[in-house]
Amino acid sequence: MSVRAALVTVGDELLLGQTIDSNAAWLGRQLADLGIPVVRGHTVADSRNEIQEAVRASTAVADVVLVSGGLGPTPDDLTREAVAGLLDRPLELDETLLVALEARFEARGLDRLPANNRSQAQVPQGARVLRNPHGTAPGLAMEAGDTLVVLLPGVPRELKGIFEGELGELLTERFGDRASPVRMTVIHTTGIPESLLAERVADVLPPDLGAMALAFLPGLRGVDLRLTLQEKNESAAEAEFDRVAQGLQPVVGPYRFESEEGDITASVLEALAEHGATLATAESCTGGLIGKRITDRAGSSSAYLGGVVAYANDVKTRQLGVEPDLIEAHGAVSEVVARRMAEGVARTFGADAAISVTGVAGPGGGSPDKPVGTVWHAASYQGRTVAELHTFQGNRDAVRERAAQAALFLLLRLLDGRV
Amino acid sequence: MSVRAALVTVGDELLLGQTIDSNAAWLGRQLADLGIPVVRGHTVADSRNEIQEAVRASTAVADVVLVSGGLGPTPDDLTREAVAGLLDRPLELDETLLVALEARFEARGLDRLPANNRSQAQVPQGARVLRNPHGTAPGLAMEAGDTLVVLLPGVPRELKGIFEGELGELLTERFGDRASPVRMTVIHTTGIPESLLAERVADVLPPDLGAMALAFLPGLRGVDLRLTLQEKNESAAEAEFDRVAQGLQPVVGPYRFESEEGDITASVLEALAEHGATLATAESCTGGLIGKRITDRAGSSSAYLGGVVAYANDVKTRQLGVEPDLIEAHGAVSEVVARRMAEGVARTFGADAAISVTGVAGPGGGSPDKPVGTVWHAASYQGRTVAELHTFQGNRDAVRERAAQAALFLLLRLLDGRV
């Protein structure tokens, strides 16, 4: 018999629509991956009764119930107490948790634990504590008849940290032999619209996909092609994925980048490391987004020296050496300015490689000639510079995300010889 | 007695996490504005039984139940039939709807209505049809005892179109005299942990809050304090909010920033505009995040000139003029380096104001002296520079988000005379 999950999400702010519940979708995907599909979700108020009723209804239909939210230190956080009450497990102070909490507050320079936070060291009798790598409220797992009930904090980062750590292990241990995991592989592309990619993929897709499902997941940074297959045997699934991916390669190859987490900055940093090259950035309309994305990655300092956010034209001239008459003649959003910016920052920073972006992010600043979404970007490596023009669709955020991604992809292709 | 709503959202794709349920939040906000707060939400599979069970449970607790999704033309769309069955209202063909559907398909160049689509002209006996301005599935409203049950399509644009049209009118007509809108105000704070803020707030909270509810909403960038009050009279609510906010001011004042959307960059840009001042940034561990956040906002170019991402120490020296022996003596993460970075970028860019950040974002790079999370930041305005030291908790992302926010807040306080 298959294993089933139910979700209970706690919080007035969700019911009043002040927060969109992104946890439910994330948990739904993770649980599907483990072969434990969610069959029902509840959203309830910060109310003892409501929490209890939803958990009771969920245990009747599911093998595991995940309750998220309401584990914070304030009086409107009622989940711990409500579930402990429902399951007849009195709350007990966990000394190990208390010590860890005190240490955490001490590290923040506070001499004592606020009284409110002591509640976060309370644990329903017999519950297993699941480590929270990012916060003060641990996960709590306990039995309710044949059902496993797990309490998780509502802060997405904390919930994910617990799930990816001790909760994932616990679920695999307990349900792994009954669940058939949905296995998955993802082919990352960027620079081609979803509809065009889908059309071309349809032309080359092997006809014998069997139980394998193919999905197109479009985002601002590109389109992921996700292959899924519910299959106990991991190597059999891998072989199937390889076969299909090879069939798709002629179509996806020019737009593909390899990255375990799907982040092109990882691929760029790897390529830079392979070339033993350093990098600098010159950003106008992206305003620091590319630098931010590169330095999101730990260890980026081994290649990334830094950059200039050249938002004002004057900065392009003074910091990057772009001649004012070039800006005058061609405009700040032009091929020659993009090239000069990349070459200028490489020279000034003494970097082997550089990327630059200059464009019209909108909503203002467009012209018939250069409408909102017009972006020039350039990549330079050891004196060779290539530039590209795009006209991106979407609002300011979308244009900036797409521009940053396109500039990173151009550098990647320059480094691996595709341009 | 107050009026209460419940939501039932139908769709496997929501449970499997392939789609994030944005309808629930949108409906929650709309209903709260009408004074009909949502008290419970269900998410259920494309299953007749599950839909019926959720609607039955919802009618027991709510005056109006909105069911969204599962009204499409394909065999997995079961909502219409499930609810008609539950409420003993046989489905009947609505001739007016059928004619409208046929006309719609004709306009699309199809000579006949696909058989599947005929199901969309079926209406539970006695149900009121609510016009869908954007699609083929109308809303359907019917009585279930004292409760109004309304079926809506799951496509967000269609659901919104119906709500903003005939459904909104229907709800106001029916519940307007009983409903009191939920009014809300938010106090934004940053730089104080949730638990400590809660403790201090408890000390000064006026005892006579009446029906007003207070919630703490923590995030990486700070803690929002949300006051809600269900109250017919808008100015009475405003007066109550003002009274309570004034009571809290001594405690929240030092950590408060005013911003309609809750983004401190808006406040900083406003303050810069008031002073007629330009801004430049010098970022080490945040790697461009501050520049990115400022330039997220359209119109930021009126104050923001740009900045330097000084990731490598050499860049701090060459681009910002930080003396190498200062870095040698005090380390790159030190007060004097933070100050020199801010002053350096202000000078080089000719900016009136500047902020700088230098810190250990982790996971590597920490030392007993300067553990991961140690961040110095500085703000400079017209030659006066202030600096702050923080030790932030959390992973690399968290440290960077918190550092960027703290630096922006320091500049804000410098501009408005709080430091």
Coordinates of N, CA and C in Angstrom, one line a residue, chain B residues 8-99:
Chain B
V8 N -11.9 26.1 -0.4 CA -11.5 24.7 -0.8 C -10.8 24.8 -2.1
T9 N -9.6 24.4 -2.2 CA -8.8 24.5 -3.4 C -8.6 23.1 -4.0
V10 N -8.9 22.9 -5.2 CA -8.9 21.6 -5.8 C -7.8 21.4 -6.8
G11 N -7.0 20.4 -6.7 CA -6.0 20.1 -7.8 C -4.8 19.3 -7.4
D12 N -4.6 18.2 -8.0 CA -3.4 17.4 -7.7 C -2.1 18.2 -7.8
E13 N -2.1 19.1 -8.8 CA -0.8 19.8 -9.1 C -0.4 20.7 -7.9
L14 N -1.4 21.1 -7.1 CA -1.1 21.9 -5.9 C -0.5 21.0 -4.8
L15 N -1.1 19.8 -4.6 CA -0.6 18.9 -3.6 C 0.8 18.3 -3.9
L16 N 1.0 18.1 -5.2 CA 2.4 17.6 -5.6 C 3.4 18.8 -5.7
G17 N 2.9 20.0 -5.5 CA 3.8 21.1 -5.5 C 4.3 21.6 -6.8
Q18 N 3.5 21.2 -7.9 CA 3.9 21.7 -9.2 C 3.5 23.1 -9.4
T19 N 2.5 23.5 -8.6 CA 2.0 24.9 -8.7 C 1.9 25.5 -7.3
I20 N 2.2 26.7 -7.1 CA 2.0 27.4 -5.8 C 0.6 28.0 -5.8
D21 N -0.1 27.8 -4.8 CA -1.5 28.3 -4.7 C -1.5 29.8 -4.4
S22 N -1.6 30.6 -5.4 CA -1.6 32.0 -5.2 C -3.1 32.5 -5.1
N23 N -4.0 31.7 -5.5 CA -5.4 32.1 -5.4 C -5.9 32.3 -3.9
A24 N -5.4 31.3 -3.1 CA -5.9 31.4 -1.7 C -5.5 32.7 -1.0
A25 N -4.2 33.1 -1.3 CA -3.8 34.4 -0.6 C -4.6 35.6 -1.2
W26 N -4.8 35.5 -2.5 CA -5.6 36.6 -3.1 C -7.0 36.7 -2.6
L27 N -7.6 35.5 -2.6 CA -9.0 35.5 -2.0 C -9.0 35.9 -0.6
G28 N -8.0 35.5 0.2 CA -7.9 35.8 1.6 C -7.9 37.3 1.8
R29 N -7.1 38.0 1.0 CA -7.1 39.5 1.1 C -8.4 40.1 0.7
Q30 N -9.0 39.7 -0.4 CA -10.2 40.3 -0.9 C -11.3 40.1 0.2
L31 N -11.4 38.9 0.7 CA -12.5 38.6 1.7 C -12.3 39.4 3.0
A32 N -11.0 39.5 3.4 CA -10.7 40.3 4.6 C -11.2 41.7 4.4
D33 N -10.9 42.2 3.2 CA -11.3 43.6 2.9 C -12.8 43.8 2.9
L34 N -13.5 42.7 2.6 CA -15.0 42.8 2.6 C -15.5 42.5 4.0
G35 N -14.6 42.2 5.0 CA -15.0 41.9 6.3 C -15.5 40.5 6.5
I36 N -15.0 39.6 5.6 CA -15.4 38.2 5.7 C -14.1 37.4 5.8
P37 N -13.5 37.4 7.0 CA -12.2 36.7 7.1 C -12.3 35.2 6.8
V38 N -11.3 34.7 6.1 CA -11.2 33.2 5.9 C -10.7 32.6 7.2
V39 N -11.5 31.6 7.7 CA -11.1 30.9 8.9 C -10.5 29.5 8.7
R40 N -10.6 29.0 7.5 CA -9.9 27.7 7.2 C -9.8 27.5 5.7
G41 N -8.7 26.8 5.4 CA -8.5 26.5 4.0 C -8.2 25.0 3.8
H42 N -8.7 24.4 2.7 CA -8.5 23.0 2.4 C -7.8 22.9 1.0
T43 N -6.9 22.1 0.9 CA -6.4 21.8 -0.5 C -6.7 20.3 -0.7
V44 N -7.4 19.9 -1.8 CA -7.7 18.5 -2.0 C -7.4 18.1 -3.4
A45 N -7.3 16.8 -3.5 CA -7.0 16.2 -4.8 C -8.2 16.3 -5.8
D46 N -7.9 16.0 -7.1 CA -9.0 15.9 -8.0 C -9.8 14.6 -7.8
S47 N -10.6 14.6 -6.7 CA -11.3 13.3 -6.3 C -12.6 13.7 -5.8
R48 N -13.7 13.1 -6.3 CA -15.0 13.4 -5.9 C -15.2 13.3 -4.4
N49 N -14.7 12.3 -3.8 CA -14.9 12.1 -2.3 C -14.2 13.2 -1.5
E50 N -12.9 13.5 -1.9 CA -12.2 14.5 -1.2 C -12.8 15.9 -1.3
I51 N -13.3 16.2 -2.5 CA -14.0 17.5 -2.7 C -15.2 17.6 -1.8
Q52 N -16.0 16.5 -1.8 CA -17.2 16.5 -1.0 C -16.9 16.6 0.5
E53 N -15.9 15.9 0.9 CA -15.6 15.9 2.4 C -15.2 17.3 2.8
A54 N -14.3 18.0 2.0 CA -13.9 19.3 2.3 C -15.0 20.3 2.3
V55 N -15.9 20.2 1.3 CA -17.0 21.2 1.3 C -17.9 21.0 2.5
R56 N -18.2 19.7 2.8 CA -19.0 19.4 3.9 C -18.4 20.0 5.2
A57 N -17.1 19.8 5.4 CA -16.5 20.3 6.6 C -16.5 21.8 6.7
S58 N -16.4 22.4 5.5 CA -16.3 23.9 5.4 C -17.7 24.5 5.7
T59 N -18.8 23.9 5.2 CA -20.1 24.5 5.4 C -20.4 24.5 6.9
A60 N -19.8 23.6 7.7 CA -20.1 23.5 9.1 C -19.5 24.7 9.9
V61 N -18.5 25.3 9.3 CA -17.8 26.4 10.1 C -17.9 27.8 9.4
A62 N -18.4 27.9 8.2 CA -18.4 29.1 7.5 C -19.7 29.6 6.9
D63 N -19.9 30.9 6.7 CA -21.1 31.4 6.1 C -21.0 31.4 4.6
V64 N -19.8 31.4 4.1 CA -19.6 31.3 2.6 C -18.3 30.4 2.4
V65 N -18.5 29.5 1.4 CA -17.4 28.5 1.1 C -17.1 28.8 -0.4
L66 N -15.8 29.1 -0.7 CA -15.4 29.3 -2.1 C -14.6 28.1 -2.5
V67 N -15.0 27.4 -3.5 CA -14.4 26.2 -4.0 C -13.7 26.6 -5.3
S68 N -12.4 26.5 -5.5 CA -11.8 26.9 -6.7 C -11.1 25.7 -7.4
G69 N -11.1 25.7 -8.7 CA -10.5 24.6 -9.5 C -11.4 23.5 -9.8
G70 N -11.0 22.8 -10.8 CA -11.8 21.6 -11.2 C -13.1 21.9 -11.9
L71 N -13.1 23.1 -12.6 CA -14.3 23.4 -13.4 C -14.0 23.3 -14.9
G72 N -12.8 22.8 -15.2 CA -12.4 22.8 -16.6 C -13.1 21.7 -17.4
P73 N -12.8 21.6 -18.7 CA -13.5 20.6 -19.6 C -13.0 19.2 -19.6
T74 N -11.9 18.9 -18.8 CA -11.3 17.6 -19.0 C -11.8 16.6 -17.9
P75 N -11.6 15.3 -18.1 CA -12.2 14.3 -17.2 C -11.7 14.4 -15.8
D76 N -10.6 15.1 -15.5 CA -10.1 15.2 -14.2 C -10.8 16.4 -13.5
D77 N -11.7 17.1 -14.1 CA -12.4 18.2 -13.5 C -13.7 17.8 -12.9
L78 N -13.7 17.6 -11.6 CA -14.8 16.9 -10.9 C -15.6 17.8 -10.0
T79 N -15.2 19.1 -9.8 CA -15.8 19.9 -8.8 C -17.3 20.1 -9.0
R80 N -17.7 20.4 -10.2 CA -19.1 20.7 -10.5 C -20.0 19.5 -10.1
E81 N -19.6 18.3 -10.5 CA -20.4 17.1 -10.3 C -20.3 16.7 -8.8
A82 N -19.2 16.9 -8.2 CA -19.0 16.5 -6.8 C -19.9 17.3 -5.9
V83 N -19.9 18.6 -6.1 CA -20.7 19.5 -5.2 C -22.2 19.4 -5.5
A84 N -22.5 19.2 -6.8 CA -23.9 19.0 -7.1 C -24.4 17.8 -6.4
G85 N -23.6 16.7 -6.4 CA -24.0 15.5 -5.7 C -24.2 15.7 -4.2
L86 N -23.2 16.4 -3.6 CA -23.2 16.6 -2.2 C -24.5 17.3 -1.8
L87 N -24.9 18.3 -2.6 CA -26.0 19.2 -2.2 C -27.3 18.7 -2.8
D88 N -27.3 17.6 -3.4 CA -28.5 17.0 -4.0 C -29.2 18.0 -5.0
R89 N -28.3 18.5 -5.9 CA -28.8 19.4 -6.9 C -28.4 18.8 -8.3
P90 N -29.3 18.1 -8.9 CA -28.9 17.4 -10.2 C -28.4 18.5 -11.2
L91 N -27.4 18.1 -12.0 CA -26.9 19.0 -13.1 C -27.9 19.1 -14.2
E92 N -28.1 20.4 -14.6 CA -29.0 20.6 -15.7 C -28.3 21.5 -16.8
L93 N -28.6 21.2 -18.0 CA -28.0 22.0 -19.1 C -28.6 23.4 -19.1
D94 N -27.7 24.5 -19.0 CA -28.2 25.8 -19.1 C -28.0 26.3 -20.5
E95 N -29.2 26.5 -21.2 CA -29.2 26.8 -22.6 C -28.4 28.1 -22.9
T96 N -28.6 29.1 -22.1 CA -28.0 30.4 -22.3 C -26.4 30.2 -22.3
L97 N -26.0 29.5 -21.3 CA -24.5 29.2 -21.2 C -24.0 28.4 -22.5
L98 N -24.8 27.5 -22.9 CA -24.4 26.7 -24.0 C -24.3 27.5 -25.3
V99 N -25.3 28.4 -25.5 CA -25.2 29.3 -26.7 C -24.0 30.2 -26.6

